[in-house]
Amino acid sequence: MEVRRASITAVGHYVPEKILTNADLEKMVDTNDEWIRTRTGIRERHILKKGATSDLAVKAVQQVLTNRGITAEEIELIIVATITPDMMLPATACVVQEKIGASKAWGFDLNAACSGFLYAVSVGARFIETGVHSKVIVIGADKMSSITDYTDRNTCVLFGDAAGVVLLEPTDEKDYGIIDQCMYSDGAGGAFLNIKGGGSLNPPTHETIDKKLHYVFQDGKSVFKSAVVCMADVSEEIMKRNHLKGRDIAWLVPHQANLRIIEATAQRMGIDSSKVMINIDRYGNTTAATIPLCLSEWWQAGKLKRGQNIVLAAFGAGYTWGSMLLKWSLVNPEKP
Ligand code: UT7
């Protein structure tokens, strides 16, 4: 039986205007531009001053609808990967649905932190492959500034706000679209990267606020060690499984948490750095948004070609991690 594959048929992204530079952070905590650049690769990040994650998402979805030339009523399913929902309830997917007027869609949120976009594409693709839906919107969006402690130099230099979106549709083209995936999680990693307050374990109280339990906590060194191994392992695994060598891959699209993790992954895959999408210098770690933000920027810049093999790879809280192999089918925008 022929497999009905899911393919990315439109991309879009949004970053808020306000920029927080390393120089700005030097005035807020005991840090410096040199440390941040050499340890992480980050120069600046964008911050949403007013509004919520859904506002970032809506702007990115609107770009996707324009790029594909469809209306919001044609969307059948909305999946929002986020760890910064507008509210605990309702799901941000429902907020987005209402704001864009996707009256025929249903939707839900998915929490897999920095791997959230990969997990969400995986779920969305199954709805396409099984014939249940033909237009699925997958959103990776996070307002990380809402859960960042700007007095903690260990974390506040790392994160930024953004949204990236893809539209998934079925493709008739043989061997195009989403080809394969390797997905993992390991709950033992929860101790090293978490937000302890606000859930059923530690509902909000004066004490949870005083203890700063509503902010991201990260044991950076422990997370780094696991991220470096897992991202490289899972990227190598998907290449081996599909009999691909470094030269067969046109682009590696890694989660943007740390330039050193990205470089280690590319090295293990035998991929030249010119074939790695990197924008961490301008946006920092935008959690679920990093991968679609890269795809959208590179597509807009005309750098993606039909038929290219593209590997997506991510690692994040949970721990969660994974890789995905795509054969790119979307043509670039026409240049004026
Ligand atoms: O996206 C989800 C997954 N997350 C990741 O993949 C992130 C993984 N971790 C990392 O990227 C890195 O561990 C960090 C960038 C977070 C930290 O880099 P590091 O090289 O692991 O530094 P460290 O945490 O071991 O800290 C080294 C030193 C410490 O000082 P001492 O104890 O050696 O005196 C820190 O206090 O650097 C100090 N430090 C800073 N100094 C200046 C920590 N943060 C800062 C800072 N500015 N912002």
Tab-separated table of C-alpha atoms in Angstrom, residues 174-336:
chain	number	residue	atom	x	y	z
A	174	LYS	CA	6.999	9.787	-3.807
A	175	ASP	CA	9.747	10.114	-1.197
A	176	TYR	CA	9.023	13.784	-0.429
A	177	GLY	CA	7.903	15.199	2.923
A	178	ILE	CA	8.461	13.716	6.371
A	179	ILE	CA	10.414	10.523	5.820
A	180	ASP	CA	11.493	9.271	9.240
A	181	GLN	CA	11.875	10.154	12.896
A	182	CYS	CA	13.671	9.007	16.062
A	183	MET	CA	12.031	10.214	19.282
A	184	TYR	CA	13.056	9.690	22.885
A	185	SER	CA	12.370	10.799	26.434
A	186	ASP	CA	13.959	10.060	29.802
A	187	GLY	CA	12.145	11.323	32.876
A	188	ALA	CA	15.294	10.980	34.984
A	189	GLY	CA	16.413	14.246	33.381
A	190	GLY	CA	13.563	16.152	35.022
A	191	ALA	CA	15.717	17.017	38.025
A	192	PHE	CA	18.095	19.130	35.937
A	193	LEU	CA	15.725	21.345	33.956
A	194	ASN	CA	12.327	22.252	35.362
A	195	ILE	CA	9.808	24.759	36.673
A	196	LYS	CA	8.705	23.363	40.024
A	197	GLY	CA	5.916	25.795	40.842
A	198	GLY	CA	2.457	26.331	39.411
A	199	GLY	CA	1.436	22.718	38.797
A	200	SER	CA	-0.413	20.265	41.050
A	201	LEU	CA	2.761	19.416	42.975
A	202	ASN	CA	3.444	22.987	44.080
A	203	PRO	CA	0.350	25.109	43.435
A	204	PRO	CA	1.091	28.823	43.602
A	205	THR	CA	1.458	30.243	47.095
A	206	HIS	CA	3.389	33.162	48.577
A	207	GLU	CA	6.041	30.602	49.479
A	208	THR	CA	6.440	29.271	45.905
A	209	ILE	CA	6.832	32.832	44.703
A	210	ASP	CA	9.362	33.713	47.418
A	211	LYS	CA	11.339	30.580	46.503
A	212	LYS	CA	11.199	31.565	42.798
A	213	LEU	CA	9.676	28.203	41.881
A	214	HIS	CA	7.782	29.692	38.918
A	215	TYR	CA	10.965	30.401	36.979
A	216	VAL	CA	13.049	28.046	34.829
A	217	PHE	CA	15.658	26.193	36.835
A	218	GLN	CA	18.571	24.643	34.946
A	219	ASP	CA	21.636	22.745	36.084
A	220	GLY	CA	23.430	23.873	32.937
A	221	LYS	CA	26.440	21.588	33.121
A	222	SER	CA	24.371	18.403	33.569
A	223	VAL	CA	21.990	19.387	30.776
A	224	PHE	CA	24.908	20.286	28.519
A	225	LYS	CA	26.534	16.854	28.969
A	226	SER	CA	23.332	15.004	28.063
A	227	ALA	CA	22.380	17.379	25.232
A	228	VAL	CA	25.740	17.055	23.518
A	229	VAL	CA	25.548	13.246	23.496
A	230	CYS	CA	21.834	12.823	22.768
A	231	MET	CA	21.599	15.351	19.909
A	232	ALA	CA	24.624	13.842	18.199
A	233	ASP	CA	23.479	10.234	18.792
A	234	VAL	CA	19.961	10.779	17.512
A	235	SER	CA	21.153	12.698	14.430
A	236	GLU	CA	23.630	9.951	13.598
A	237	GLU	CA	20.930	7.316	14.155
A	238	ILE	CA	18.508	8.820	11.634
A	239	MET	CA	21.292	9.113	9.044
A	240	LYS	CA	22.413	5.505	9.500
A	241	ARG	CA	18.852	4.203	9.401
A	242	ASN	CA	18.296	5.970	6.075
A	243	HIS	CA	21.737	5.109	4.637
A	244	LEU	CA	22.778	8.756	4.443
A	245	LYS	CA	26.253	10.240	4.773
A	246	GLY	CA	27.129	13.822	5.701
A	247	ARG	CA	27.413	14.771	2.022
A	248	ASP	CA	23.793	13.657	1.411
A	249	ILE	CA	22.395	16.125	3.932
A	250	ALA	CA	21.698	19.636	2.638
A	251	TRP	CA	20.799	21.178	5.998
A	252	LEU	CA	20.982	20.311	9.664
A	253	VAL	CA	18.357	22.269	11.606
A	254	PRO	CA	19.354	21.931	15.251
A	255	HIS	CA	17.576	23.255	18.306
A	256	GLN	CA	19.386	26.479	19.216
A	257	ALA	CA	20.361	26.110	22.890
A	258	ASN	CA	24.127	26.439	22.678
A	259	LEU	CA	26.481	26.870	19.729
A	260	ARG	CA	28.869	24.295	21.212
A	261	ILE	CA	26.121	21.623	21.249
A	262	ILE	CA	25.222	22.489	17.645
A	263	GLU	CA	28.849	22.209	16.509
A	264	ALA	CA	29.320	18.859	18.267
A	265	THR	CA	26.217	17.482	16.532
A	266	ALA	CA	27.355	18.663	13.095
A	267	GLN	CA	30.793	17.179	13.657
A	268	ARG	CA	29.381	13.753	14.566
A	269	MET	CA	27.183	13.843	11.434
A	270	GLY	CA	30.165	14.722	9.268
A	271	ILE	CA	28.398	17.870	8.099
A	272	ASP	CA	30.213	21.060	7.158
A	273	SER	CA	29.304	24.078	9.293
A	274	SER	CA	28.077	25.887	6.143
A	275	LYS	CA	25.195	23.381	6.047
A	276	VAL	CA	24.022	24.033	9.609
A	277	MET	CA	21.251	26.517	10.285
A	278	ILE	CA	22.388	28.833	13.062
A	279	ASN	CA	20.572	31.928	14.304
A	280	ILE	CA	21.147	31.530	18.055
A	281	ASP	CA	23.326	34.663	17.908
A	282	ARG	CA	20.249	36.793	17.106
A	283	TYR	CA	17.462	35.062	19.017
A	284	GLY	CA	18.947	32.976	21.849
A	285	ASN	CA	17.052	29.878	22.906
A	286	THR	CA	13.375	30.328	21.995
A	287	THR	CA	12.518	26.770	23.125
A	288	ALA	CA	9.756	25.309	20.893
A	289	ALA	CA	10.234	28.046	18.277
A	290	THR	CA	13.899	27.522	17.368
A	291	ILE	CA	13.526	24.939	14.588
A	292	PRO	CA	10.538	26.444	12.693
A	293	LEU	CA	12.133	29.887	13.076
A	294	CYS	CA	15.225	28.592	11.282
A	295	LEU	CA	13.185	26.842	8.566
A	296	SER	CA	11.145	29.977	7.930
A	297	GLU	CA	14.144	32.334	7.800
A	298	TRP	CA	16.104	30.039	5.482
A	299	TRP	CA	13.077	29.545	3.221
A	300	GLN	CA	12.472	33.309	3.035
A	301	ALA	CA	16.139	33.794	2.150
A	302	GLY	CA	15.724	31.365	-0.769
A	303	LYS	CA	18.228	28.871	0.608
A	304	LEU	CA	16.005	25.777	0.610
A	305	LYS	CA	15.706	23.748	-2.582
A	306	ARG	CA	13.185	21.100	-3.538
A	307	GLY	CA	14.525	17.599	-3.016
A	308	GLN	CA	17.040	18.541	-0.328
A	309	ASN	CA	17.493	16.163	2.600
A	310	ILE	CA	17.010	18.083	5.847
A	311	VAL	CA	17.594	16.732	9.354
A	312	LEU	CA	15.880	18.377	12.326
A	313	ALA	CA	17.301	17.624	15.796
A	314	ALA	CA	16.326	18.754	19.278
A	315	PHE	CA	16.981	18.173	22.967
A	316	GLY	CA	15.125	19.645	25.922
A	317	ALA	CA	13.518	19.345	29.334
A	318	GLY	CA	12.076	15.994	30.259
A	319	TYR	CA	14.528	14.984	29.044
A	320	THR	CA	13.037	14.853	25.555
A	321	TRP	CA	14.982	14.570	22.331
A	322	GLY	CA	14.669	13.476	18.751
A	323	SER	CA	15.517	13.842	15.097
A	324	MET	CA	13.463	13.943	11.914
A	325	LEU	CA	14.358	13.487	8.258
A	326	LEU	CA	12.552	15.529	5.598
A	327	LYS	CA	12.828	15.733	1.865
A	328	TRP	CA	11.998	19.379	1.194
A	329	SER	CA	9.160	19.922	-1.286
A	330	LEU	CA	8.299	23.594	-0.873
A	331	VAL	CA	9.514	26.009	-3.539
A	332	ASN	CA	11.146	29.264	-2.454
A	333	PRO	CA	9.296	32.577	-2.602
A	334	GLU	CA	9.595	34.396	-5.919
A	335	LYS	CA	12.089	37.225	-5.791
A	336	PRO	CA	10.727	40.572	-7.039
